[in-house]
Short mmCIF file of N, CA, C and O in Angstrom, two decimals:
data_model
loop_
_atom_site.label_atom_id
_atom_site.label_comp_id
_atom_site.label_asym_id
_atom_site.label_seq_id
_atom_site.Cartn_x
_atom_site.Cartn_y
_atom_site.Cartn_z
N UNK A 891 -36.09 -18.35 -7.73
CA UNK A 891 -35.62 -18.53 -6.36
C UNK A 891 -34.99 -17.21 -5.89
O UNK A 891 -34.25 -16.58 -6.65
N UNK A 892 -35.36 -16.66 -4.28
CA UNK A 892 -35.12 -15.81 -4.28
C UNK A 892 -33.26 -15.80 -3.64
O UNK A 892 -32.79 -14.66 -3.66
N UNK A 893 -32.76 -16.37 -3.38
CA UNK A 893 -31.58 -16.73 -3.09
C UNK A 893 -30.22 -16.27 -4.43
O UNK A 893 -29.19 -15.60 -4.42
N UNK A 894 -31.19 -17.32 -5.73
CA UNK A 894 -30.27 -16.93 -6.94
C UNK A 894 -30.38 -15.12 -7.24
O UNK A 894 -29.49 -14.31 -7.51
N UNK A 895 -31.61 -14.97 -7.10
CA UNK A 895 -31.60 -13.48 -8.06
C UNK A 895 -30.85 -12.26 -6.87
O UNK A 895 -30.33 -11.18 -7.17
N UNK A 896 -31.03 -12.88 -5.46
CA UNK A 896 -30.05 -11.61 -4.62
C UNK A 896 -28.47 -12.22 -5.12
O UNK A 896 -27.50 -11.54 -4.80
N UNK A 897 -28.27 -13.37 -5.80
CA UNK A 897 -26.71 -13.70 -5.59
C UNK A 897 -26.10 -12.66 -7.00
O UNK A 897 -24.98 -12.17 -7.13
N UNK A 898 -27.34 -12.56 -7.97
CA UNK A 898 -27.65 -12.29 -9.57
C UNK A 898 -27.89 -10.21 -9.45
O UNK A 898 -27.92 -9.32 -10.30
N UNK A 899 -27.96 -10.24 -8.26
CA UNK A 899 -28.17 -8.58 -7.95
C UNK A 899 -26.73 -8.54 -7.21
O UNK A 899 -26.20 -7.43 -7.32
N UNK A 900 -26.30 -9.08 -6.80
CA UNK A 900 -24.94 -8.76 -5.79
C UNK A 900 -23.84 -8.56 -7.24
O UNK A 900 -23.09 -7.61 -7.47
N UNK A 901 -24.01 -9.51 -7.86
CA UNK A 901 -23.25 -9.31 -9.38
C UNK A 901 -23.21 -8.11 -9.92
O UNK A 901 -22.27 -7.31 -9.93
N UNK A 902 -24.63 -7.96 -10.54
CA UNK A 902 -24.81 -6.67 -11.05
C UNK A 902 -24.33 -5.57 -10.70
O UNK A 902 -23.80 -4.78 -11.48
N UNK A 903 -24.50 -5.37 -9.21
CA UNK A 903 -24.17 -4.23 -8.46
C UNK A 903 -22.44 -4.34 -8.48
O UNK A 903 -21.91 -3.24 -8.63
N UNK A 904 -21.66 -5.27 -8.37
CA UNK A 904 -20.34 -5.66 -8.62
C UNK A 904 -19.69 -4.96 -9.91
O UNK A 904 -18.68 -4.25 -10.01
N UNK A 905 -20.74 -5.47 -10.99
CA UNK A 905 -20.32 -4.87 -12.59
C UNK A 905 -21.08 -3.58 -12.83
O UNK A 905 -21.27 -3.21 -13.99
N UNK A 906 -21.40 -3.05 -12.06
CA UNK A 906 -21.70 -1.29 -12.36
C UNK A 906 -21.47 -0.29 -11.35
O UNK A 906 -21.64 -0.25 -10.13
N UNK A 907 -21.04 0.47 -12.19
CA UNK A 907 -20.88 1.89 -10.97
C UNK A 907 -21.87 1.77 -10.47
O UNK A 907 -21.97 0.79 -9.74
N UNK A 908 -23.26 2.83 -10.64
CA UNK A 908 -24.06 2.56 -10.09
C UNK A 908 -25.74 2.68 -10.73
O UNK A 908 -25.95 3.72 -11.34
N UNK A 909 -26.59 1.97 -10.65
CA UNK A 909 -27.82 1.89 -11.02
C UNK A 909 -28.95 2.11 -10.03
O UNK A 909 -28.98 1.88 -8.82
N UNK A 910 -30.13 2.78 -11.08
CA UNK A 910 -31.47 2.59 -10.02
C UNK A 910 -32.41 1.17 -9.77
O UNK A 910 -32.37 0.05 -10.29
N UNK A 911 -33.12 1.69 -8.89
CA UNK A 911 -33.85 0.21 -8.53
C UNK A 911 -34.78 -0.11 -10.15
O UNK A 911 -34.92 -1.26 -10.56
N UNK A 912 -35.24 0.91 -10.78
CA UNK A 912 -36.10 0.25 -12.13
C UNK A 912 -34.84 -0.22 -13.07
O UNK A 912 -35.04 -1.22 -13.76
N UNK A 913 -33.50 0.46 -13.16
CA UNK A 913 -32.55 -0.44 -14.07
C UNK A 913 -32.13 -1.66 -13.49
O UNK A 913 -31.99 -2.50 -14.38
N UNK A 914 -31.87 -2.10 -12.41
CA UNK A 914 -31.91 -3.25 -11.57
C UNK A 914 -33.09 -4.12 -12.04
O UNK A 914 -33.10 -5.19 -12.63
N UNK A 915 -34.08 -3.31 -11.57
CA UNK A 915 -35.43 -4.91 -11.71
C UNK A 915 -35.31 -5.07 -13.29
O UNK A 915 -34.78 -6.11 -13.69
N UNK A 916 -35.76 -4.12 -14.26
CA UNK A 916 -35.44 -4.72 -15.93
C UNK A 916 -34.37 -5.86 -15.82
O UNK A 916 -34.67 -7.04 -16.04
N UNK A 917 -32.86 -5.38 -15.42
CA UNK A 917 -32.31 -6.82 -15.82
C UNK A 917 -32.78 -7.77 -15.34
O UNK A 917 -33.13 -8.70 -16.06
N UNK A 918 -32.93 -7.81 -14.00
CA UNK A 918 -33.53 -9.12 -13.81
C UNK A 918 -34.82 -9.73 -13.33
O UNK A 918 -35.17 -10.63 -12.56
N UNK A 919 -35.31 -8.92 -14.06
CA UNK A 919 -37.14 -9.25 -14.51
C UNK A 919 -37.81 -9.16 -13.58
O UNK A 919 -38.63 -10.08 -13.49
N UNK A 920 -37.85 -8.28 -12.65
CA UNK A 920 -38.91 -8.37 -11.00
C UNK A 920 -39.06 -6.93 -11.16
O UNK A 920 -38.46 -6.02 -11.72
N UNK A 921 -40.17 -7.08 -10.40
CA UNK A 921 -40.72 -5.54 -10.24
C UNK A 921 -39.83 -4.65 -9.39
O UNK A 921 -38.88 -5.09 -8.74
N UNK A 922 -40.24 -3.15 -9.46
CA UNK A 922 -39.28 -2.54 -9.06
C UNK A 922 -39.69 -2.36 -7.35
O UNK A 922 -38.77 -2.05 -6.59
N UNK A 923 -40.59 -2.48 -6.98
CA UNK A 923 -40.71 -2.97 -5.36
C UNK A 923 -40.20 -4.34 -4.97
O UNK A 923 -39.93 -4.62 -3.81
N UNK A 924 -40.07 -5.31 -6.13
CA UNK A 924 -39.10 -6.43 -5.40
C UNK A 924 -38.11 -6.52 -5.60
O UNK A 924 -37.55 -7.62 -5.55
N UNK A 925 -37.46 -5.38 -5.91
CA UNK A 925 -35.94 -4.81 -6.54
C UNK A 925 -35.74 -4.30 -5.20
O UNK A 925 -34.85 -4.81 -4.52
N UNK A 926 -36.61 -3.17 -4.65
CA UNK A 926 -36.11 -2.77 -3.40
C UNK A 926 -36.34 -3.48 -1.98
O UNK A 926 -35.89 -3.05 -0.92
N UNK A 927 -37.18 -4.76 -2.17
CA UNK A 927 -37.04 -5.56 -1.08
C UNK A 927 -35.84 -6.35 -1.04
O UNK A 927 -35.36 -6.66 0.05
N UNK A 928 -35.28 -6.74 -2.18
CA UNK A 928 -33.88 -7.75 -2.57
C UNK A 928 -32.71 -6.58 -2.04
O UNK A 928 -31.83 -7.06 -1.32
N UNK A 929 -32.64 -5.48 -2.24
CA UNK A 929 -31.87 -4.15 -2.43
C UNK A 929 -31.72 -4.36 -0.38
O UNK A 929 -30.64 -4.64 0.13
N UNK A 930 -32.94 -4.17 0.44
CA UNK A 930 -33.27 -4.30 1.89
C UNK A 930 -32.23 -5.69 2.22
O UNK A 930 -31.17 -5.60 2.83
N UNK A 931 -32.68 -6.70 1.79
CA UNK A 931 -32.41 -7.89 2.17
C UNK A 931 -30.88 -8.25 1.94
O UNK A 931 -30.39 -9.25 2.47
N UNK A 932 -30.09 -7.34 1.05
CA UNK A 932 -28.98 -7.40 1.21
C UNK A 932 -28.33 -6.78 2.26
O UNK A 932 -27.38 -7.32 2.84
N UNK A 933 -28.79 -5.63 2.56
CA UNK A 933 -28.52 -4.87 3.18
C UNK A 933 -28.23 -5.61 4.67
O UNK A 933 -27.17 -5.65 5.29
N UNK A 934 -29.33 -6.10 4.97
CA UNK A 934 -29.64 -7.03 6.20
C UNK A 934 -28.24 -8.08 6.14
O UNK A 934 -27.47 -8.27 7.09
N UNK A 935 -28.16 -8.51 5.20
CA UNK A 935 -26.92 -9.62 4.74
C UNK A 935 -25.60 -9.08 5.33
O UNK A 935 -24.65 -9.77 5.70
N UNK A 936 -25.72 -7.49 5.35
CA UNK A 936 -24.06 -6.99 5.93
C UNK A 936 -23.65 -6.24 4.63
O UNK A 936 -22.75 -5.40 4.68
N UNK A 937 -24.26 -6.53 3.51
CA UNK A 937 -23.86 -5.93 2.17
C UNK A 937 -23.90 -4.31 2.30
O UNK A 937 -24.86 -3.54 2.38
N UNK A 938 -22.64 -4.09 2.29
CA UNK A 938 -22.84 -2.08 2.18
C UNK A 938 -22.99 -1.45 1.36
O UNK A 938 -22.06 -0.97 0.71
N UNK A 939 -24.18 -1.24 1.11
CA UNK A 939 -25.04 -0.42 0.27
C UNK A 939 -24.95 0.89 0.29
O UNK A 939 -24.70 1.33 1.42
N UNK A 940 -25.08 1.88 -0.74
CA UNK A 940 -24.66 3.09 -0.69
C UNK A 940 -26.66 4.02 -1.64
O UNK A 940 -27.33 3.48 -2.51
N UNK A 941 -26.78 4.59 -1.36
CA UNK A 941 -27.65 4.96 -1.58
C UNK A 941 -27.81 6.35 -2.07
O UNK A 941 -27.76 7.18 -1.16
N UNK A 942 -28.00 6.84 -3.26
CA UNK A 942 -27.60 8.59 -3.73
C UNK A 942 -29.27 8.75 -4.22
O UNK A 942 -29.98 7.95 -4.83
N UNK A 943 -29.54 10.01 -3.73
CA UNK A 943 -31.02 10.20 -4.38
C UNK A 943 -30.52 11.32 -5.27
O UNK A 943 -29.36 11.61 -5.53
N UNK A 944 -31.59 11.85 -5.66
CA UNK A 944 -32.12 12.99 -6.83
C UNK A 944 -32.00 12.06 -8.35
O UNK A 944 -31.82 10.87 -8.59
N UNK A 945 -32.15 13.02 -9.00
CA UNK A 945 -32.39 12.92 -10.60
C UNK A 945 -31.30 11.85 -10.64
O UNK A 945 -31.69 10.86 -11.26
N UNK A 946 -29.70 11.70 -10.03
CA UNK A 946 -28.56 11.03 -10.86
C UNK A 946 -28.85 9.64 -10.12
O UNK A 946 -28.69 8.51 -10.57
N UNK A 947 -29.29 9.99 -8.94
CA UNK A 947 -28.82 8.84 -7.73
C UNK A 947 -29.13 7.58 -8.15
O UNK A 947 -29.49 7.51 -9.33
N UNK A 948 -29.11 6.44 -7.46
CA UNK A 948 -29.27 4.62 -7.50
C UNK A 948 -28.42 4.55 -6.42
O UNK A 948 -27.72 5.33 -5.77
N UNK A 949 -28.83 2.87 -6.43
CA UNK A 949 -27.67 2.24 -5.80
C UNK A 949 -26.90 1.67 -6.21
O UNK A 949 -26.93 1.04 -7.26
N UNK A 950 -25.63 1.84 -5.09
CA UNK A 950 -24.30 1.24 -5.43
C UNK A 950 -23.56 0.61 -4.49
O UNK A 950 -24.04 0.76 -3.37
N UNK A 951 -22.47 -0.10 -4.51
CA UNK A 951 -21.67 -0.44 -3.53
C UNK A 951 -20.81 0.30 -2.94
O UNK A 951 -20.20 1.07 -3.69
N UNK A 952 -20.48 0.35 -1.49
CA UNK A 952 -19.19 1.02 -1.29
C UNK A 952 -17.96 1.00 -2.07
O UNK A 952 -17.60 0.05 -2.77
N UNK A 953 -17.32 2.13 -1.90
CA UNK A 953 -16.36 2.12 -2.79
C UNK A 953 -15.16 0.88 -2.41
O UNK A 953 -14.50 1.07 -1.39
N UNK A 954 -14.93 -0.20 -3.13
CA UNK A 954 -13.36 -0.77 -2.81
C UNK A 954 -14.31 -2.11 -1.96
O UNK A 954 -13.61 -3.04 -1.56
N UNK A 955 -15.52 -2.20 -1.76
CA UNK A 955 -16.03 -3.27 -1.40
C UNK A 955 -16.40 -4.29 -2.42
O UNK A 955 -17.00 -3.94 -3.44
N UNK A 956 -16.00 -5.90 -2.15
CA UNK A 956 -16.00 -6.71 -3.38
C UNK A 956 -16.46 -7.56 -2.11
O UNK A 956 -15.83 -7.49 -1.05
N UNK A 957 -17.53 -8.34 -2.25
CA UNK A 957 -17.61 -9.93 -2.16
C UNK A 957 -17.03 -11.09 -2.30
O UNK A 957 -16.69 -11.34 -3.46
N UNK A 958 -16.75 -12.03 -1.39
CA UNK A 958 -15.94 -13.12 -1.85
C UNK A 958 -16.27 -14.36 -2.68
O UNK A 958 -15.86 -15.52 -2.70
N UNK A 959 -17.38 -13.50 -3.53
CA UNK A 959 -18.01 -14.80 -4.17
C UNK A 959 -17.24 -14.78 -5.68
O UNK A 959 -17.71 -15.59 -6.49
N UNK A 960 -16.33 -14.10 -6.04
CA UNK A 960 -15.80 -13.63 -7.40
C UNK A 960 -15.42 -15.52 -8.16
O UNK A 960 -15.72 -16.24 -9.12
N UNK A 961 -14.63 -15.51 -7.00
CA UNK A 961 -14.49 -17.05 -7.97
C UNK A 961 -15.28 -18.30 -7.93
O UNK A 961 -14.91 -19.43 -8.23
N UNK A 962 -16.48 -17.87 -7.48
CA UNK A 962 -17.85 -19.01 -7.42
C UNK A 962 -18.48 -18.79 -8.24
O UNK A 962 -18.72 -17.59 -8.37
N UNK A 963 -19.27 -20.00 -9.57
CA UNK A 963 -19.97 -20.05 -10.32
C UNK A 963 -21.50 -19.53 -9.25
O UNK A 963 -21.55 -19.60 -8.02
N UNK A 964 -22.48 -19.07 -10.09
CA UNK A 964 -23.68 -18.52 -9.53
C UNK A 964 -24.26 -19.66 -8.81
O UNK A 964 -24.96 -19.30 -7.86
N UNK A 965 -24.17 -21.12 -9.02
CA UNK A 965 -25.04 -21.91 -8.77
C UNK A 965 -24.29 -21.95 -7.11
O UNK A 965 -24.89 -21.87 -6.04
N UNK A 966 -22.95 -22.09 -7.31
CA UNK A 966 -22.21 -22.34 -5.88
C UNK A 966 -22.30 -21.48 -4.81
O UNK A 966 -22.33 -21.91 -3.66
N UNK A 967 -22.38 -19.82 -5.19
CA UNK A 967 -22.88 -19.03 -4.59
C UNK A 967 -24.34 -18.93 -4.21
O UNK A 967 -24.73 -18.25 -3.26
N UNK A 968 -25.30 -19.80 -5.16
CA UNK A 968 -26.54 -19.35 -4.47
C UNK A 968 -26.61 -20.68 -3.42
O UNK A 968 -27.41 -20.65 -2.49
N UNK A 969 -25.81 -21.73 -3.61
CA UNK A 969 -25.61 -22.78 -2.34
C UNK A 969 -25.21 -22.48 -0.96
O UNK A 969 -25.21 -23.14 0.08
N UNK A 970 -24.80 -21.07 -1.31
CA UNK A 970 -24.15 -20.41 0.11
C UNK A 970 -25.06 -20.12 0.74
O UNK A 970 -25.36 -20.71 1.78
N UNK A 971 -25.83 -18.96 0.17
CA UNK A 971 -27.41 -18.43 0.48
C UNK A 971 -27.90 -19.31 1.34
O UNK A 971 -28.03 -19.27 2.56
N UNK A 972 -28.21 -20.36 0.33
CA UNK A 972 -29.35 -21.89 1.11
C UNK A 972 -29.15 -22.03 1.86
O UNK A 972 -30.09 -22.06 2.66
N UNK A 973 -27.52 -22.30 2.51
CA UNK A 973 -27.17 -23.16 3.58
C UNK A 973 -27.15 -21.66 4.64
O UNK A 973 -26.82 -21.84 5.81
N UNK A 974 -27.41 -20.62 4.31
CA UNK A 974 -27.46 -19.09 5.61
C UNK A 974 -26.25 -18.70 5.91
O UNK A 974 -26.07 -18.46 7.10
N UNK A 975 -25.08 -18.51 4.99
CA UNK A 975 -23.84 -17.95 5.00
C UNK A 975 -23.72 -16.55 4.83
O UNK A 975 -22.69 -15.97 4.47
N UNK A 976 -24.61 -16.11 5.04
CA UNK A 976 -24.37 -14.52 4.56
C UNK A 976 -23.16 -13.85 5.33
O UNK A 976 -23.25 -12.63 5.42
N UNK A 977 -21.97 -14.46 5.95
CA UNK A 977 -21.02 -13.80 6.47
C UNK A 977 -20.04 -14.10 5.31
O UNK A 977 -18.93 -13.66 5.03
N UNK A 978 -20.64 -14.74 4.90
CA UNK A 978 -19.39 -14.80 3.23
C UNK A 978 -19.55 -13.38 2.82
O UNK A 978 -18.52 -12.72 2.91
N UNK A 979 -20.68 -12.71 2.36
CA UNK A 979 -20.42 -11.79 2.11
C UNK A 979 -20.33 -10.63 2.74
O UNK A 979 -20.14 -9.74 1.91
N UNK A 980 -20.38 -10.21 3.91
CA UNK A 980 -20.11 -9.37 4.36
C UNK A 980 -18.36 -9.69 4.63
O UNK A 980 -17.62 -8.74 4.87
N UNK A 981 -18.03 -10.58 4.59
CA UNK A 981 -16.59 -10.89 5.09
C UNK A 981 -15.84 -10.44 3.81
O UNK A 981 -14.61 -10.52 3.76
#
């Protein structure tokens, strides 16, 4: 479901400085063009995405930006998704 794995990428990106889109899709098993459509689609969500190219770059979150999903189990957060809350996370 594509709901869980952007809630399962918002995480990730939470617990790392910062990663590229092929270390992104490995963890969570999608190709690395549907790494950067999930990567888009957050974006769209309000999620502030930070973007560094060359040899070091990936993506990352703004600095000091956290989501309010910290104390929601994944399943409760991807219930947010379903129901079209994406101002949870930009909020």
């Amino acid at each position: 479901m594509k709901a869980e794995r952007l809630v399962a990428l918002l995480f990730a990106l939470q617990r790392r400085r910062s990663a590229t889109a092929a270390e992104l899709a490995t963890e969570l098993g999608v190709s690395e063009r549907t790494m950067h459509r999930d990567l888009a689609a957050l974006r769209d969500a309000g999620v502030p995405l930070w973007t560094e190219q060359g040899r070091h770059g990936g993506f990352r979150l703004v600095d000091g930006w956290r989501a309010g999903l910290d104390g929601l189990t994944a399943r409760e957060a991807v219930a947010l998704f379903a129901l079209g809350v994406p101002s949870a996370l930009a909020g």
